[in-house]
mmCIF file of C-alpha atoms in Angstrom:
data_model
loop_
_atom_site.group_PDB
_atom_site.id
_atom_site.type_symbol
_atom_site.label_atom_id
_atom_site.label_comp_id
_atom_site.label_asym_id
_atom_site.label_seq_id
_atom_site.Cartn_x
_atom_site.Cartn_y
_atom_site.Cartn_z
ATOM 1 C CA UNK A 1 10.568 16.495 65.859
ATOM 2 C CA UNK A 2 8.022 19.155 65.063
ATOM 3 C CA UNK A 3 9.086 20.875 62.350
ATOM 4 C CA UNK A 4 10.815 20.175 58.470
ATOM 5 C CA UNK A 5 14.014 23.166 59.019
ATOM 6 C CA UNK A 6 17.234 21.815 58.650
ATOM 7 C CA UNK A 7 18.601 22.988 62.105
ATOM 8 C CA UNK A 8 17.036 24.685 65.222
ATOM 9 C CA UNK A 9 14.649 24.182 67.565
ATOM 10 C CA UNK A 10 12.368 20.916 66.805
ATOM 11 C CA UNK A 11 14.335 19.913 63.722
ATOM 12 C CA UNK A 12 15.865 16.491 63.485
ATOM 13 C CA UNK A 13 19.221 17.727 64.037
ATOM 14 C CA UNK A 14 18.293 19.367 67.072
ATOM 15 C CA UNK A 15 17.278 16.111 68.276
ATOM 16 C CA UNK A 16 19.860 14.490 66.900
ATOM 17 C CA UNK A 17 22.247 16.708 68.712
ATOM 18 C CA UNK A 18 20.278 15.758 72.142
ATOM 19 C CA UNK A 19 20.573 12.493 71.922
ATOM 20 C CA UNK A 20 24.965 13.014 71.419
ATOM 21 C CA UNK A 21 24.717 14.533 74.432
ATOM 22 C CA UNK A 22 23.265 12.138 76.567
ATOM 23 C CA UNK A 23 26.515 10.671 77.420
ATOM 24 C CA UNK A 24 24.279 8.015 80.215
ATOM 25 C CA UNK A 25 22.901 6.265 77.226
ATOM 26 C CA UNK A 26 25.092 4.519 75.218
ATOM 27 C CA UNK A 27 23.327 1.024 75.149
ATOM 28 C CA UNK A 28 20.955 -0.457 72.417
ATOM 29 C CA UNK A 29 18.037 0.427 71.762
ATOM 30 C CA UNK A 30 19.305 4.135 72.780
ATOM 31 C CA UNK A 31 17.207 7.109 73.175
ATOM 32 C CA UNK A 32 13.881 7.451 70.827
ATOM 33 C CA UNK A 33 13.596 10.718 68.241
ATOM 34 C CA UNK A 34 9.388 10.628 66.810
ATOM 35 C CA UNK A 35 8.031 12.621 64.520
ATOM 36 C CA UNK A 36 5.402 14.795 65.786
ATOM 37 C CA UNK A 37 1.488 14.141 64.113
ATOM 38 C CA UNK A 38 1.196 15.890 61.382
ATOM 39 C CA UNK A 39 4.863 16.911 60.332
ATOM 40 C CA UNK A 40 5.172 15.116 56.832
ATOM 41 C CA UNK A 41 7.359 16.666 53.704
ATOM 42 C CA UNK A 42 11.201 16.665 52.927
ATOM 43 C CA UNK A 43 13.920 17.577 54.997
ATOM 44 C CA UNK A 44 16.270 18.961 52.514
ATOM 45 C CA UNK A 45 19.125 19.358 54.124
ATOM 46 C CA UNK A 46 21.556 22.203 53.755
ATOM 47 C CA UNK A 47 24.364 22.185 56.344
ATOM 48 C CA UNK A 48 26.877 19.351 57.262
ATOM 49 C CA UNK A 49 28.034 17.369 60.803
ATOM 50 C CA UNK A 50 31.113 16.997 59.450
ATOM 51 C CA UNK A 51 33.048 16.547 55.801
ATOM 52 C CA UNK A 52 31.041 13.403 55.069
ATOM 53 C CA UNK A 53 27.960 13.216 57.039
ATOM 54 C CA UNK A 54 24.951 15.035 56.558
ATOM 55 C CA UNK A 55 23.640 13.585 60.198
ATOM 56 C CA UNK A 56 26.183 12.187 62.610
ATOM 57 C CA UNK A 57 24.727 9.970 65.455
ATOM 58 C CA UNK A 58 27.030 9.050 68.085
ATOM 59 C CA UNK A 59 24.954 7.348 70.944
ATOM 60 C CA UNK A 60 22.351 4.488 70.066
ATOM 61 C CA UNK A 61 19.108 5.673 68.102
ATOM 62 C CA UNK A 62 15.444 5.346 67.339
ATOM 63 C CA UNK A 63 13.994 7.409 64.518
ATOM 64 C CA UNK A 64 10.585 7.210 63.634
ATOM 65 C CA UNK A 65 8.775 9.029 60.939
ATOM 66 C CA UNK A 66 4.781 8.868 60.218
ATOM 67 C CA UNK A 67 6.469 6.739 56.635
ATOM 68 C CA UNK A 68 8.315 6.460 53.613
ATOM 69 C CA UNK A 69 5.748 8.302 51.536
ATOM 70 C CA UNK A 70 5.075 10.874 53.946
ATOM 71 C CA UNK A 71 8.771 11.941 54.840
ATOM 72 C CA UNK A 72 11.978 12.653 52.997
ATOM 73 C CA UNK A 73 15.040 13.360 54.536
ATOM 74 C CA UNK A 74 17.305 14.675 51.820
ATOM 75 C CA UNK A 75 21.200 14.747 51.811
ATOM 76 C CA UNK A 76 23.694 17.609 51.872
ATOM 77 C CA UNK A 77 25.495 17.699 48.325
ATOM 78 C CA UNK A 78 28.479 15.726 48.380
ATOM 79 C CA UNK A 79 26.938 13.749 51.932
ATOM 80 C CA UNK A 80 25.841 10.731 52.620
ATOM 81 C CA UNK A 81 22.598 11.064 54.497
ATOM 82 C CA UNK A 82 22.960 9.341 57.917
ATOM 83 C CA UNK A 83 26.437 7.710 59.839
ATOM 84 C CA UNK A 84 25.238 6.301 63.119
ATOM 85 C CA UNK A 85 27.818 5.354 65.053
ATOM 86 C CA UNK A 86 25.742 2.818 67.772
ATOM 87 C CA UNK A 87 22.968 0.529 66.816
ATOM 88 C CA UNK A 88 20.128 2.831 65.005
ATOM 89 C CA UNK A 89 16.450 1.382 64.214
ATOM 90 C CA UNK A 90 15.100 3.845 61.333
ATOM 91 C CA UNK A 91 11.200 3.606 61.008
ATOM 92 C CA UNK A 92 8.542 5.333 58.322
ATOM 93 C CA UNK A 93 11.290 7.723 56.546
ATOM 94 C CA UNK A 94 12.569 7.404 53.333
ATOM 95 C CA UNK A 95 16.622 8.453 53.221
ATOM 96 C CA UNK A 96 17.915 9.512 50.055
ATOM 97 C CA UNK A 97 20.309 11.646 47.891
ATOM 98 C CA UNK A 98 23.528 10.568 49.126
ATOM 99 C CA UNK A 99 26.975 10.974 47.890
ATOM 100 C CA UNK A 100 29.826 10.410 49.428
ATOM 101 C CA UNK A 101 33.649 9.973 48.936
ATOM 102 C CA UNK A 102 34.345 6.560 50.734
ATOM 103 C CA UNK A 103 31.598 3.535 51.973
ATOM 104 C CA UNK A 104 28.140 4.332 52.699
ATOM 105 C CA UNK A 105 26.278 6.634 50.081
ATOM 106 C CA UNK A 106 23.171 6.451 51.905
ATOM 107 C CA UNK A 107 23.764 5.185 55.431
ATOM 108 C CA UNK A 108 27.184 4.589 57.095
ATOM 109 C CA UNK A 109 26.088 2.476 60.549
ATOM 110 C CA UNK A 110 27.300 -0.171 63.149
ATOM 111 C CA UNK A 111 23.817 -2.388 63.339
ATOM 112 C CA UNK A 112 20.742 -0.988 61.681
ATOM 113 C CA UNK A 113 17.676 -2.541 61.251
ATOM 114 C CA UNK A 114 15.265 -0.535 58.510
ATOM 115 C CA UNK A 115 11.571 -0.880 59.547
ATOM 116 C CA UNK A 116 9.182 0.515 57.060
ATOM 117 C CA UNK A 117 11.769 2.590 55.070
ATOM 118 C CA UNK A 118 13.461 3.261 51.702
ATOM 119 C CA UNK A 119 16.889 4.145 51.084
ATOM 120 C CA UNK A 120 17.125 5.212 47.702
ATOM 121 C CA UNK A 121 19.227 7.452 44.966
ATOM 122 C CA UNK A 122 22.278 7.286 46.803
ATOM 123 C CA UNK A 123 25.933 6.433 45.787
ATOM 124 C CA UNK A 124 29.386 5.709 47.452
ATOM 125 C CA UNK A 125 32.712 5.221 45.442
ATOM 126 C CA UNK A 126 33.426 2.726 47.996
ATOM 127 C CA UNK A 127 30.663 0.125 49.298
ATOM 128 C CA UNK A 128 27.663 0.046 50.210
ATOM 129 C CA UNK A 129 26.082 2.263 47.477
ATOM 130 C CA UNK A 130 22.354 2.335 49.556
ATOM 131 C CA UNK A 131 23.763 0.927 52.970
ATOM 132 C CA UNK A 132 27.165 0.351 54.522
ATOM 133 C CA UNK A 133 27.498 -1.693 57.849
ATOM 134 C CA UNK A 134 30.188 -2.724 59.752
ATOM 135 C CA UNK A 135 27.716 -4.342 61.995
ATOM 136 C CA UNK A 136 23.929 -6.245 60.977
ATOM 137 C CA UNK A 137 21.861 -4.662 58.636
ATOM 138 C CA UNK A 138 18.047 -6.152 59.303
ATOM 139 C CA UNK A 139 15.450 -4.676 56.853
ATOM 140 C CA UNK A 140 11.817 -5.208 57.594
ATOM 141 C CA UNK A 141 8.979 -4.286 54.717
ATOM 142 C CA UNK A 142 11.679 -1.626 53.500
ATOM 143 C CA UNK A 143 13.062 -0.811 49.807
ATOM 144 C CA UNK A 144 16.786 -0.460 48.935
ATOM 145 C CA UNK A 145 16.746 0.924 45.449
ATOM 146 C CA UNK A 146 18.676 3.134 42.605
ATOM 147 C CA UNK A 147 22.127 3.046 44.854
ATOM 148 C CA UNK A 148 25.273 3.024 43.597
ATOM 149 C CA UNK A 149 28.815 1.570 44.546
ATOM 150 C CA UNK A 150 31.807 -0.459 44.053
ATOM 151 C CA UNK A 151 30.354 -3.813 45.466
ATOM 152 C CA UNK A 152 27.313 -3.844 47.140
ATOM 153 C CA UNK A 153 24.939 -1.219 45.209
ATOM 154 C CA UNK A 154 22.160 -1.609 47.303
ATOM 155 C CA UNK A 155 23.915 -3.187 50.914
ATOM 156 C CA UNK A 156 27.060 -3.778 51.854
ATOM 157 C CA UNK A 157 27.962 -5.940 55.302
ATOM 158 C CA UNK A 158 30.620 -7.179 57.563
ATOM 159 C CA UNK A 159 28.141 -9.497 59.213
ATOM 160 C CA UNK A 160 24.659 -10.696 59.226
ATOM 161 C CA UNK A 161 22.615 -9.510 56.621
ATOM 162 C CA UNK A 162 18.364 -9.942 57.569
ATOM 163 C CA UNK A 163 15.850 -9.306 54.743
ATOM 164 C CA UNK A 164 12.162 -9.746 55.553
ATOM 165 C CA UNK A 165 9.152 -8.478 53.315
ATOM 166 C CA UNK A 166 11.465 -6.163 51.866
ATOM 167 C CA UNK A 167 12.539 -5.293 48.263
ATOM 168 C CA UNK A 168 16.172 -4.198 46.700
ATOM 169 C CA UNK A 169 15.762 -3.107 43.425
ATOM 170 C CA UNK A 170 17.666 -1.074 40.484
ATOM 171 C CA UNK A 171 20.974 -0.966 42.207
ATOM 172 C CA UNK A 172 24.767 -0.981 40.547
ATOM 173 C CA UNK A 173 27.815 -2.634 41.922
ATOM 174 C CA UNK A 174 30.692 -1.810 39.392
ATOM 175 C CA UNK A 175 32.022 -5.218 41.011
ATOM 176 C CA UNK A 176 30.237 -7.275 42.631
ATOM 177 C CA UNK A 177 26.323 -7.764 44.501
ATOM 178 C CA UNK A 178 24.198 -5.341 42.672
ATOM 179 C CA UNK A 179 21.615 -5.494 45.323
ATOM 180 C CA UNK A 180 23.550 -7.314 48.101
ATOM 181 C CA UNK A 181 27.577 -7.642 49.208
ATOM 182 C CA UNK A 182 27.076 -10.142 51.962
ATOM 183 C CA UNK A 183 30.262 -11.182 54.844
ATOM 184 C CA UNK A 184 31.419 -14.559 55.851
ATOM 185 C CA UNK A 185 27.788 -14.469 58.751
ATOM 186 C CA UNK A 186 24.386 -15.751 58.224
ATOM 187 C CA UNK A 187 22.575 -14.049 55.507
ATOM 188 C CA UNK A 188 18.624 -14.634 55.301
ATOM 189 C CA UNK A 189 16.034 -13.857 52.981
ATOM 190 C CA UNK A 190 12.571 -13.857 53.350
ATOM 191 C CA UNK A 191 9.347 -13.106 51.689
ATOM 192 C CA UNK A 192 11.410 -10.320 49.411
ATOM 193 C CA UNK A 193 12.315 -9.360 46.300
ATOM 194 C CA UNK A 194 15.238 -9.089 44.373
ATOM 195 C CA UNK A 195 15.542 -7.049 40.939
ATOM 196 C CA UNK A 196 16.490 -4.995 38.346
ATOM 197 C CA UNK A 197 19.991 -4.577 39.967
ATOM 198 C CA UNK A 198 23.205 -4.594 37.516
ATOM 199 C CA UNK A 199 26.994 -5.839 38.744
ATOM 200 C CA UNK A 200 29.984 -8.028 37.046
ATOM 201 C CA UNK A 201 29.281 -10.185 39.610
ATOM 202 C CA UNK A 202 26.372 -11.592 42.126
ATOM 203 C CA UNK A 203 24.018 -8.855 39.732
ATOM 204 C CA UNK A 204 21.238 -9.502 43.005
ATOM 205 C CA UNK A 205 23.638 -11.035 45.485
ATOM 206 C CA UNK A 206 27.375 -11.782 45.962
ATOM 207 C CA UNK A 207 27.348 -14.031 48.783
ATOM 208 C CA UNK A 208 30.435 -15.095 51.353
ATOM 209 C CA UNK A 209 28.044 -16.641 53.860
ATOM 210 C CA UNK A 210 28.299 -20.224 55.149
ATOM 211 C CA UNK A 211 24.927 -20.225 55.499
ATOM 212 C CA UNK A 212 22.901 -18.169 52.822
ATOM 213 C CA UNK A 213 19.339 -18.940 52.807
ATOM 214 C CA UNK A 214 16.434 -17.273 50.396
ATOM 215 C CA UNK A 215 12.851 -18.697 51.211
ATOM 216 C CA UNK A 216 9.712 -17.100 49.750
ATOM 217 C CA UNK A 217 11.225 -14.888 47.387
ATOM 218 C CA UNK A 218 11.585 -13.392 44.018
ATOM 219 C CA UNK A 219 15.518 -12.763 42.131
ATOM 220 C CA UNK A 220 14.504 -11.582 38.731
ATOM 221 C CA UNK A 221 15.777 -9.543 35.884
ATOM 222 C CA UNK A 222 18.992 -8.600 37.392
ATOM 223 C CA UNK A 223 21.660 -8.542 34.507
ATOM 224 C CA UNK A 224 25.501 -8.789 34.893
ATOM 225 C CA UNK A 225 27.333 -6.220 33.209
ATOM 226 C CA UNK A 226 30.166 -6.692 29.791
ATOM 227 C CA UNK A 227 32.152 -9.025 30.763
ATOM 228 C CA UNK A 228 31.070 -10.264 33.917
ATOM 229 C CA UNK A 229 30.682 -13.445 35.795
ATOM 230 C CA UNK A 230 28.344 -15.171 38.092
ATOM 231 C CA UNK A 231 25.166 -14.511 36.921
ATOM 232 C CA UNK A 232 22.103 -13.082 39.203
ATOM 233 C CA UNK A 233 23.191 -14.818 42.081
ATOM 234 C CA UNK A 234 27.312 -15.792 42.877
ATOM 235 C CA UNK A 235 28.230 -17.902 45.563
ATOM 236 C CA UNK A 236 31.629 -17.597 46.461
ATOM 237 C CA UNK A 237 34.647 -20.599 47.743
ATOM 238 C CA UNK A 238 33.737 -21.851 50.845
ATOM 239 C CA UNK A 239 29.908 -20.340 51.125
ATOM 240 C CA UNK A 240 26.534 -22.006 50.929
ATOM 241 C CA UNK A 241 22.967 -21.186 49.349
ATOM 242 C CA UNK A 242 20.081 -22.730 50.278
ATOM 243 C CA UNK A 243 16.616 -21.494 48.256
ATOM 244 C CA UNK A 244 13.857 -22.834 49.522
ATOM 245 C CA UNK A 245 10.169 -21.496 47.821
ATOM 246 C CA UNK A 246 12.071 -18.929 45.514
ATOM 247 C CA UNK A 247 12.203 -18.288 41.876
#
């Protein structure tokens, strides 16, 4: 990518539109979109894939920008920002302005992992106000902050959920997991940071996992709304927590 336009050549839909047509790639990890040295700025995006999607990515996907304080890609009114439909790895970009009729305010994906990245200021009147996965979400050193949604204000997951150096912060659930909606999978939590997020229930996580673990990290501040129940943390029938060097 090579320049900041919203379409055309060297744009990040142009690329984006390459790698939909590379119909002999369709396994993980997919086909690789960089930013060129030196591109750094917002994206504001002003035209649509589709009726929900501001980007639509089809085929399996690596972004990566120069970082989240360098480069902004900004949604389409009334979009959410990204829907990836194979496994995506987002690196160094910050995603945000979402809004979006359904799950997914910021990201809609099968498995993404979030590498030095910040989804942010996004909501969905579904799930998944930051992220929305029917697959894994793994987040490495990223922020998931000021989302909105339904349950899940910051993530939302069918499965595994993957949290590593990472912080979710200042996200609403109207129901439940302010920062985190977890599935019935593994969900694990490490070296991160949990708060300021707001829900009825699960205010920094609403967890259905088995197997829940937080180690080396920080829930804090996150209150439950008028009338709510389960404090910071809820732990529903038939799931398990285990914290382990966290306050």
């Amino acid at each position: 990518v090579s320049n900041l336009n919203d379409s055309g050549p060297g744009s990040l839909r142009a690329a984006i539109q390459q790698v939909n047509a590379d119909a002999s790639d369709t396994a993980a990890p997919g086909d690789s979109i960089v930013f060129a040295s030196g591109v750094t700025g917002a994206i504001n995006l002003t035209t649509a894939d589709n009726s929900t999607d501001s980007l639509y990515v089809k085929n399996p996907v690596q972004i990566t920008g120069p970082g989240a304080n360098l480069l902004t890609v900004r949604a389409v009114s009334g979009h959410r920002v990204l829907h990836t439909i194979g496994a995506a790895t987002v690196s160094g970009i910050t995603l945000t302005g979402g809004n979006v009729s359904g799950n997914g305010g910021g990201i809609y994906s099968n498995d993404l992992t979030l590498n030095d990245s910040t989804v942010s200021g996004s909501t969905a009147s579904g799930n998944g106000g930051g992220v929305q996965a029917a697959g894994q979400v793994t987040a490495n050193r990223s922020s998931i902050s000021g989302n909105t949604a339904s349950d899940g204000g910051g993530i939302n997951t069918y499965t595994a959920v993957t949290l590593t150096a990472s912080t979710i912060s200042g996200n609403t659930a109207n129901g439940n997991g302010g920062g985190v909606d977890d599935s019935t999978e593994a969900t694990t939590i490490d070296d991160s940071t949990i708060a300021g997020n707001t829900a009825k229930g699960g205010a920094a996580l609403y967890t259905y996992s088995p197997n829940a673990q937080l180690t080396g990290s920080t829930v804090a501040g996150n209150p439950i709304t008028a009338g709510g129940t389960g404090g910071q943390v809820a732990v529903s029938s038939g799931a398990s927590l285990s914290l382990r060097d966290s306050i």
